[in-house]
Each structure stands twice: as structure tokens, then as C-alpha cells.
XYZ file of N, CA and C in Angstrom:
555
model
N 227.733 24.292 246.004
C 226.679 23.454 245.477
C 225.714 24.360 244.713
N 225.383 23.962 243.522
C 224.437 24.736 242.725
C 223.041 24.597 243.321
N 222.177 25.537 242.962
C 220.802 25.470 243.448
C 220.128 24.196 242.948
N 220.419 23.833 241.685
C 219.828 22.613 241.130
C 220.261 21.394 241.937
N 221.561 21.289 242.285
C 222.068 20.155 243.069
C 221.438 20.156 244.461
N 221.286 21.354 245.044
C 220.666 21.448 246.363
C 219.221 20.964 246.304
N 218.474 21.439 245.313
C 217.067 21.043 245.185
C 216.938 19.533 244.993
N 217.828 18.959 244.190
C 217.783 17.511 243.954
C 218.083 16.742 245.242
N 219.084 17.183 245.970
C 219.432 16.498 247.226
C 218.309 16.648 248.250
N 217.725 17.844 248.330
C 216.611 18.072 249.264
C 215.451 17.118 248.918
N 215.115 17.051 247.640
C 213.998 16.204 247.213
C 214.283 14.732 247.527
N 215.527 14.296 247.330
C 215.881 12.911 247.629
C 215.727 12.620 249.123
N 216.086 13.582 249.968
C 216.009 13.380 251.424
C 214.592 13.516 251.975
N 213.802 14.435 251.398
C 212.494 14.760 251.985
C 211.305 14.390 251.087
N 211.562 13.889 249.902
C 210.525 13.521 248.938
C 209.575 14.674 248.612
N 210.101 15.869 248.606
C 209.323 17.049 248.228
C 210.276 18.218 247.980
N 209.761 19.244 247.321
C 210.559 20.455 247.087
C 210.678 21.243 248.393
N 211.782 21.994 248.529
C 211.913 22.824 249.729
C 211.078 24.083 249.558
N 210.728 24.706 250.690
C 209.862 25.889 250.666
C 210.431 26.977 251.574
N 209.820 28.133 251.512
C 210.197 29.241 252.392
C 210.042 28.816 253.856
N 209.019 28.052 254.151
C 208.794 27.582 255.522
C 209.957 26.709 256.007
N 210.529 25.900 255.110
C 211.695 25.088 255.467
C 212.881 25.984 255.831
N 213.093 27.011 255.040
C 214.202 27.935 255.296
C 213.984 28.638 256.633
N 212.755 29.116 256.884
C 212.444 29.776 258.155
C 212.659 28.831 259.331
N 212.278 27.580 259.191
C 212.446 26.602 260.272
C 213.922 26.333 260.542
N 214.720 26.204 259.468
C 216.164 25.990 259.659
C 216.802 27.189 260.356
N 216.393 28.382 259.959
C 216.929 29.606 260.564
C 216.538 29.676 262.041
N 215.307 29.350 262.354
C 214.845 29.361 263.755
C 215.619 28.349 264.594
N 215.961 27.203 264.017
C 216.777 26.212 264.732
C 218.218 26.675 264.886
N 218.720 27.372 263.878
C 220.121 27.783 263.863
C 220.420 28.923 264.837
N 219.535 29.921 264.936
C 219.823 31.103 265.756
C 220.172 30.781 267.208
N 219.428 29.934 267.921
C 219.820 29.619 269.302
C 221.189 28.943 269.382
N 221.496 28.106 268.409
C 222.811 27.459 268.386
C 223.912 28.494 268.162
N 223.649 29.422 267.251
C 224.623 30.462 266.970
C 224.852 31.337 268.204
N 223.767 31.720 268.871
C 223.903 32.574 270.056
C 224.679 31.846 271.156
N 224.464 30.576 271.271
C 225.110 29.782 272.325
C 226.633 29.801 272.206
N 227.148 29.819 270.986
C 228.605 29.756 270.808
C 229.222 31.062 270.321
N 228.411 32.066 270.056
C 228.904 33.297 269.438
C 230.002 33.967 270.251
N 229.896 33.952 271.567
C 230.907 34.616 272.387
C 232.299 34.010 272.209
N 232.399 32.809 271.682
C 233.687 32.172 271.424
C 234.336 32.699 270.138
N 233.590 33.491 269.372
C 234.072 33.950 268.066
C 233.955 35.462 267.917
N 234.222 36.190 268.990
C 234.081 37.644 268.946
C 235.420 38.371 269.057
N 236.523 37.663 268.899
C 237.821 38.328 268.960
C 237.989 39.231 267.748
N 238.373 40.479 268.013
C 238.662 41.392 266.913
C 239.917 40.927 266.186
N 239.979 41.215 264.916
C 241.207 40.974 264.167
C 242.249 41.936 264.726
N 243.463 41.421 264.943
C 244.533 42.223 265.539
C 244.695 43.550 264.795
N 244.703 44.636 265.551
C 244.928 45.962 264.994
C 243.687 46.710 264.563
N 242.548 46.056 264.475
C 241.337 46.718 263.970
C 240.935 47.898 264.853
N 240.877 47.709 266.158
C 240.451 48.801 267.052
C 241.371 50.004 266.911
N 242.677 49.777 266.842
C 243.637 50.885 266.706
C 243.485 51.599 265.369
N 243.319 50.837 264.300
C 243.164 51.434 262.975
C 241.880 52.263 262.913
N 240.783 51.712 263.406
C 239.513 52.440 263.390
C 239.623 53.714 264.226
N 240.238 53.633 265.388
C 240.410 54.812 266.240
C 241.254 55.870 265.521
N 242.323 55.458 264.849
C 243.171 56.399 264.106
C 242.411 57.044 262.960
N 241.658 56.246 262.221
C 240.883 56.788 261.108
C 239.818 57.765 261.595
N 239.171 57.442 262.691
C 238.164 58.353 263.249
C 238.815 59.650 263.716
N 240.025 59.563 264.291
C 240.744 60.759 264.737
C 241.084 61.666 263.557
N 241.234 61.105 262.359
C 241.508 61.887 261.148
C 240.219 62.439 260.538
N 239.078 62.144 261.165
C 237.808 62.657 260.686
C 237.082 61.739 259.725
N 237.626 60.545 259.497
C 236.954 59.608 258.612
C 235.807 58.920 259.339
N 234.732 58.708 258.634
C 233.589 58.034 259.218
C 233.675 56.548 258.928
N 233.546 55.756 259.963
C 233.666 54.309 259.845
C 232.312 53.686 260.137
N 231.887 52.814 259.282
C 230.624 52.115 259.504
C 230.842 50.622 259.394
N 229.927 49.893 259.900
C 229.990 48.445 259.759
C 228.576 47.929 259.605
N 228.480 46.743 259.087
C 227.167 46.152 258.858
C 227.260 44.666 259.158
N 226.181 44.116 259.621
C 226.150 42.696 259.931
C 224.754 42.160 259.666
N 224.669 40.888 259.436
C 223.374 40.247 259.279
C 222.837 39.717 260.596
N 223.558 40.034 261.686
C 223.136 39.550 262.992
C 221.823 40.188 263.436
N 221.038 39.428 264.169
C 219.813 39.950 264.769
C 220.188 40.806 265.975
N 219.230 41.543 266.492
C 219.458 42.352 267.695
C 219.924 41.461 268.849
N 219.317 40.287 268.998
C 219.671 39.365 270.068
C 221.137 38.928 269.952
N 221.613 38.691 268.742
C 223.012 38.314 268.550
C 223.940 39.502 268.794
N 223.504 40.696 268.414
C 224.325 41.888 268.654
C 224.481 42.167 270.149
N 223.551 41.680 270.972
C 223.691 41.828 272.424
C 224.878 41.022 272.943
N 225.365 40.077 272.167
C 226.581 39.326 272.490
C 227.793 40.022 271.871
N 227.685 40.396 270.593
C 228.812 40.933 269.839
C 229.222 42.333 270.304
N 228.257 43.226 270.487
C 228.569 44.619 270.802
C 229.372 44.777 272.097
N 228.961 44.183 273.227
C 229.775 44.324 274.444
C 231.166 43.696 274.296
N 231.256 42.599 273.559
C 232.561 41.958 273.350
C 233.478 42.883 272.554
N 232.938 43.534 271.531
C 233.733 44.472 270.735
C 234.168 45.658 271.583
N 233.256 46.159 272.401
C 233.563 47.310 273.261
C 234.675 46.977 274.252
N 234.652 45.783 274.842
C 235.702 45.367 275.780
C 237.074 45.338 275.117
N 237.076 45.167 273.791
C 238.339 45.091 273.050
C 238.719 46.429 272.407
N 237.994 47.477 272.764
C 238.343 48.808 272.275
C 237.646 49.244 271.010
N 236.664 48.488 270.550
C 235.930 48.866 269.349
C 234.527 49.270 269.751
N 234.252 50.551 269.674
C 232.946 51.076 270.047
C 232.073 51.172 268.808
N 230.967 50.480 268.807
C 230.009 50.569 267.708
C 229.199 51.833 267.943
N 229.256 52.754 267.013
C 228.665 54.073 267.223
C 227.306 54.244 266.604
N 226.347 53.473 267.000
C 225.000 53.654 266.477
C 223.992 53.545 267.609
N 222.808 54.050 267.350
C 221.756 54.109 268.350
C 220.435 53.896 267.625
N 219.553 53.101 268.215
C 218.239 52.881 267.628
C 217.183 53.305 268.643
N 216.242 54.110 268.209
C 215.183 54.593 269.085
C 214.340 53.436 269.595
N 214.232 53.333 270.927
C 213.409 52.286 271.531
C 212.163 52.859 272.189
N 212.263 54.070 272.712
C 211.066 54.717 273.245
C 211.278 56.222 273.234
N 210.180 56.951 273.170
C 210.237 58.405 273.108
C 209.032 58.984 273.825
N 209.259 60.097 274.537
C 208.125 60.723 275.233
C 207.205 61.414 274.245
N 207.756 61.911 273.138
C 206.957 62.506 272.067
C 207.435 61.899 270.756
N 206.955 60.703 270.415
C 207.543 59.958 269.304
C 207.294 60.508 267.912
N 206.371 61.440 267.748
C 206.110 61.976 266.427
C 205.285 61.031 265.584
N 205.144 61.404 264.309
C 204.360 60.582 263.404
C 205.058 60.548 262.050
N 205.482 59.422 261.536
C 205.482 58.133 262.219
C 206.414 58.157 263.417
N 206.177 57.270 264.358
C 206.844 57.356 265.649
C 208.340 57.156 265.598
N 208.827 56.336 264.708
C 210.261 56.087 264.638
C 210.742 55.018 265.588
N 209.891 54.570 266.507
C 210.319 53.529 267.441
C 210.666 52.285 266.636
N 211.912 51.851 266.753
C 212.389 50.688 266.022
C 212.856 50.966 264.606
N 212.584 52.169 264.080
C 213.004 52.476 262.707
C 213.910 53.697 262.631
N 214.110 54.406 263.733
C 214.973 55.589 263.730
C 216.357 55.183 264.206
N 217.358 55.465 263.385
C 218.732 55.121 263.715
C 219.570 56.386 263.788
N 220.457 56.448 264.771
C 221.380 57.567 264.914
C 222.783 56.995 264.959
N 223.683 57.550 264.134
C 225.042 57.060 264.038
C 226.011 58.141 264.482
N 227.067 57.732 265.175
C 228.106 58.652 265.615
C 229.452 58.175 265.126
N 230.257 59.080 264.616
C 231.665 58.793 264.363
C 232.437 59.650 265.353
N 233.729 59.823 265.150
C 234.518 60.625 266.077
C 234.076 62.066 266.171
N 233.536 62.637 265.092
C 233.177 64.055 265.085
C 231.814 64.360 264.473
N 231.192 63.387 263.833
C 229.945 63.631 263.113
C 228.843 62.669 263.539
N 227.618 63.076 263.256
C 226.452 62.250 263.565
C 225.492 62.323 262.383
N 224.612 61.348 262.311
C 223.587 61.294 261.275
C 222.391 60.547 261.855
N 221.204 61.007 261.537
C 219.994 60.303 261.958
C 219.155 60.030 260.716
N 218.575 58.863 260.667
C 217.740 58.469 259.538
C 216.544 57.696 260.074
N 215.403 57.921 259.490
C 214.205 57.181 259.888
C 213.462 56.743 258.650
N 213.046 55.484 258.661
C 212.258 54.959 257.546
C 210.819 54.730 257.997
N 209.927 54.699 257.034
C 208.545 54.355 257.316
C 208.486 52.870 257.642
N 207.850 52.544 258.752
C 207.788 51.165 259.243
C 207.179 50.205 258.224
N 206.207 50.674 257.470
C 205.498 49.776 256.545
C 206.154 49.690 255.175
N 206.664 50.824 254.667
C 207.177 50.845 253.297
C 208.700 50.794 253.211
N 209.391 51.187 254.296
C 210.842 51.248 254.270
C 211.374 52.505 253.607
N 210.491 53.380 253.139
C 210.896 54.627 252.499
C 211.441 55.579 253.567
N 212.516 56.299 253.227
C 213.112 57.246 254.175
C 212.133 58.377 254.435
N 211.830 58.604 255.719
C 210.936 59.681 256.138
C 211.749 60.951 256.338
N 212.883 60.836 257.012
C 213.778 61.985 257.162
C 215.196 61.515 257.408
N 216.121 62.453 257.135
C 217.531 62.233 257.420
C 218.192 63.593 257.570
N 219.058 63.698 258.536
C 219.861 64.896 258.714
C 221.019 64.570 259.647
N 221.948 65.483 259.741
C 223.089 65.254 260.607
C 224.082 66.388 260.503
N 225.220 66.156 261.107
C 226.254 67.190 261.101
C 227.340 66.859 262.101
N 227.831 67.909 262.770
C 228.904 67.745 263.751
C 228.320 67.649 265.158
N 229.113 67.124 266.083
C 228.698 67.099 267.481
C 229.902 67.258 268.393
N 229.611 67.672 269.615
C 230.602 67.746 270.689
C 229.957 67.181 271.937
N 230.771 66.675 272.825
C 230.286 66.218 274.125
C 231.027 67.027 275.186
N 230.264 67.659 276.062
C 230.813 68.409 277.190
C 230.171 67.863 278.457
N 230.965 67.205 279.282
C 230.458 66.548 280.484
C 229.310 65.620 280.095
N 228.093 65.921 280.545
C 226.952 65.069 280.206
C 226.049 65.719 279.165
N 226.616 66.636 278.361
C 225.828 67.317 277.338
C 226.307 66.920 275.943
N 225.343 66.677 275.062
C 225.607 66.421 273.656
C 225.124 67.648 272.889
N 226.037 68.299 272.171
C 225.687 69.480 271.391
C 225.819 69.113 269.918
N 224.735 69.237 269.175
C 224.733 68.873 267.761
C 224.467 70.090 266.892
N 225.070 70.111 265.710
C 224.729 71.098 264.688
C 224.273 70.321 263.466
N 223.341 70.905 262.740
C 222.806 70.232 261.557
C 223.410 70.865 260.313
N 224.297 70.109 259.663
C 225.012 70.599 258.487
C 224.430 70.065 257.184
N 223.640 69.013 257.247
C 222.990 68.510 256.041
C 221.620 67.968 256.437
N 220.722 67.948 255.471
C 219.363 67.475 255.747
C 218.697 67.067 254.444
N 217.775 66.135 254.564
C 216.960 65.742 253.433
C 215.860 66.765 253.223
N 215.061 66.536 252.205
C 213.997 67.472 251.844
C 213.049 67.760 253.008
N 212.667 66.719 253.756
C 211.653 66.910 254.799
C 212.179 67.615 256.048
N 213.495 67.704 256.217
C 214.032 68.366 257.419
C 214.992 69.496 257.074
N 214.970 69.977 255.832
C 215.923 71.015 255.427
C 215.746 72.316 256.208
N 214.592 72.545 256.794
C 214.378 73.737 257.616
C 215.300 73.746 258.840
N 215.821 72.575 259.216
C 216.708 72.453 260.378
C 218.158 72.824 260.072
N 218.513 72.984 258.799
C 219.897 73.279 258.431
C 220.436 74.479 259.204
N 221.641 74.322 259.736
C 222.293 75.401 260.475
C 221.886 75.494 261.930
N 220.873 74.757 262.336
C 220.438 74.845 263.732
C 221.302 73.950 264.626
N 221.244 74.225 265.905
C 221.969 73.436 266.902
C 220.986 72.947 267.951
N 221.376 71.919 268.648
C 220.553 71.399 269.741
C 221.484 70.946 270.860
N 220.984 71.045 272.068
C 221.749 70.620 273.240
C 220.900 69.618 274.020
N 221.491 68.482 274.317
C 220.808 67.424 275.043
C 221.622 67.050 276.272
N 220.933 66.708 277.329
C 221.587 66.044 278.454
C 221.546 64.564 278.110
N 222.676 63.896 278.245
C 222.716 62.480 277.914
C 223.142 61.655 279.111
N 222.599 60.461 279.181
C 222.994 59.466 280.171
C 223.309 58.193 279.399
N 224.483 57.635 279.645
C 224.869 56.401 278.976
C 225.143 55.356 280.037
N 224.447 54.250 279.931
C 224.657 53.130 280.840
C 224.740 51.873 279.988
N 225.930 51.269 279.965
C 226.122 50.104 279.101
C 225.953 50.508 277.657
N 225.073 49.845 276.943
C 224.828 50.146 275.539
C 223.564 50.982 275.337
N 223.068 51.604 276.402
C 221.842 52.387 276.313
C 222.165 53.861 276.513
N 221.715 54.695 275.578
C 221.868 56.140 275.702
C 220.487 56.765 275.834
N 220.335 57.602 276.829
C 219.115 58.397 276.969
C 219.487 59.842 276.678
N 218.621 60.547 275.972
C 218.862 61.965 275.724
C 217.625 62.757 276.123
N 217.873 63.947 276.652
C 216.800 64.812 277.131
C 217.083 66.223 276.645
N 216.060 66.903 276.134
C 216.237 68.309 275.783
C 215.380 69.149 276.722
N 215.684 70.425 276.801
C 215.030 71.303 277.783
C 213.527 71.440 277.552
N 213.064 71.240 276.323
C 211.632 71.355 276.020
C 210.909 70.023 276.072
N 211.648 68.931 276.257
C 211.027 67.616 276.355
C 210.545 67.034 275.036
N 210.957 67.649 273.918
C 210.507 67.178 272.611
C 211.276 65.953 272.155
N 212.580 65.926 272.427
C 213.430 64.827 271.965
C 213.952 63.975 273.112
N 213.096 63.729 274.094
C 213.473 62.849 275.195
C 213.324 61.414 274.698
N 214.485 60.789 274.438
C 214.479 59.496 273.761
C 215.472 58.545 274.394
N 215.209 57.241 274.240
C 216.110 56.197 274.708
C 216.550 55.388 273.516
């Protein structure tokens, strides 16, 4: 349906033009309905988990994107994990030393089979504050990272390594460093 046809039909039904508020109201009504039935539509396409695992084993980085809200991802992510598809991302929810800007809610960390990347945007402008990443290893409950690339604001970190104690419970990862600077959830 063209936008013109939609606008005409909306006007015929409501005797007025549609507005942003109408769209927001429809979305607010739709989200609870979507969440209610979403678990019925979380089956992976046959072979996806195996293909992604094979590609990651070859060192390829796999990413995915969705328009789902965090609340909807609380349904999708565990369902994907049960089927062998691990979503490898982490979002900062709290930090003992959050920095400035704090990064809470805007700092994302991504993991593939062998590499990691962290990016943080300014909460108000969306401009990237920092980004860096590199390789990682996991030994027992330790995460060891090396920084192989960095943006302008964190280039001083290039070549450095860090060691964190990690705890993973469900979809929550906590990390702790010996100096308490990067104690984050």
C-alpha cells in the first residue's frame, strides 16, 4: 500500500491525518502482543547454528541485528541458545567505576570465536566515544584480552593485554580485574 493510499484510508476511518502519536500508540499496543506469542516463532532455520559455529571456527566474525527491544530479546536469546546459537554480545548494565561518560546502557562488547570488540557511544549524541578490540582467550574462569586495534581516543591501549575473572550465569556476564577498574556487569 502506498503512503498516499494509507493516509487516505486512515483519514476515512478516523476523520483526521495520522500522527507520530498514533504510530507510538500502535507500537505500544503491538509489543505486548508480540511478546506473548514470540516464543512460538523462535525456531532457528535448519543448519544455521552449525554453519555459524563452522564459520566462527574458521575465524570469521558473525554478527546479527534485530529491531527487537531488550524485553523481546529476553525471549529470543535464551531460545536461540537452547538451539545451539550463542549470541555473542554484552551490554554494560552497571560498573563499579563507570568512567565519564559512564557507558551504562551505551557500552557494547562483542565476542566471536576468537576476537572481541568494545564500542561506546555518547548517550546524548550517539557519537562514538571509544572503540577497541582484538583477540581473546578463556582459561577456566579467566578472560585474557589483547588490544590489536583502537580508535583515536584509546590508541594508547594498542598492544596491551588485560586479564579478568569472569562469572557467567544465564545471559549475564560479570568481569572483575585485579585493580577493580573494570568491574562490570
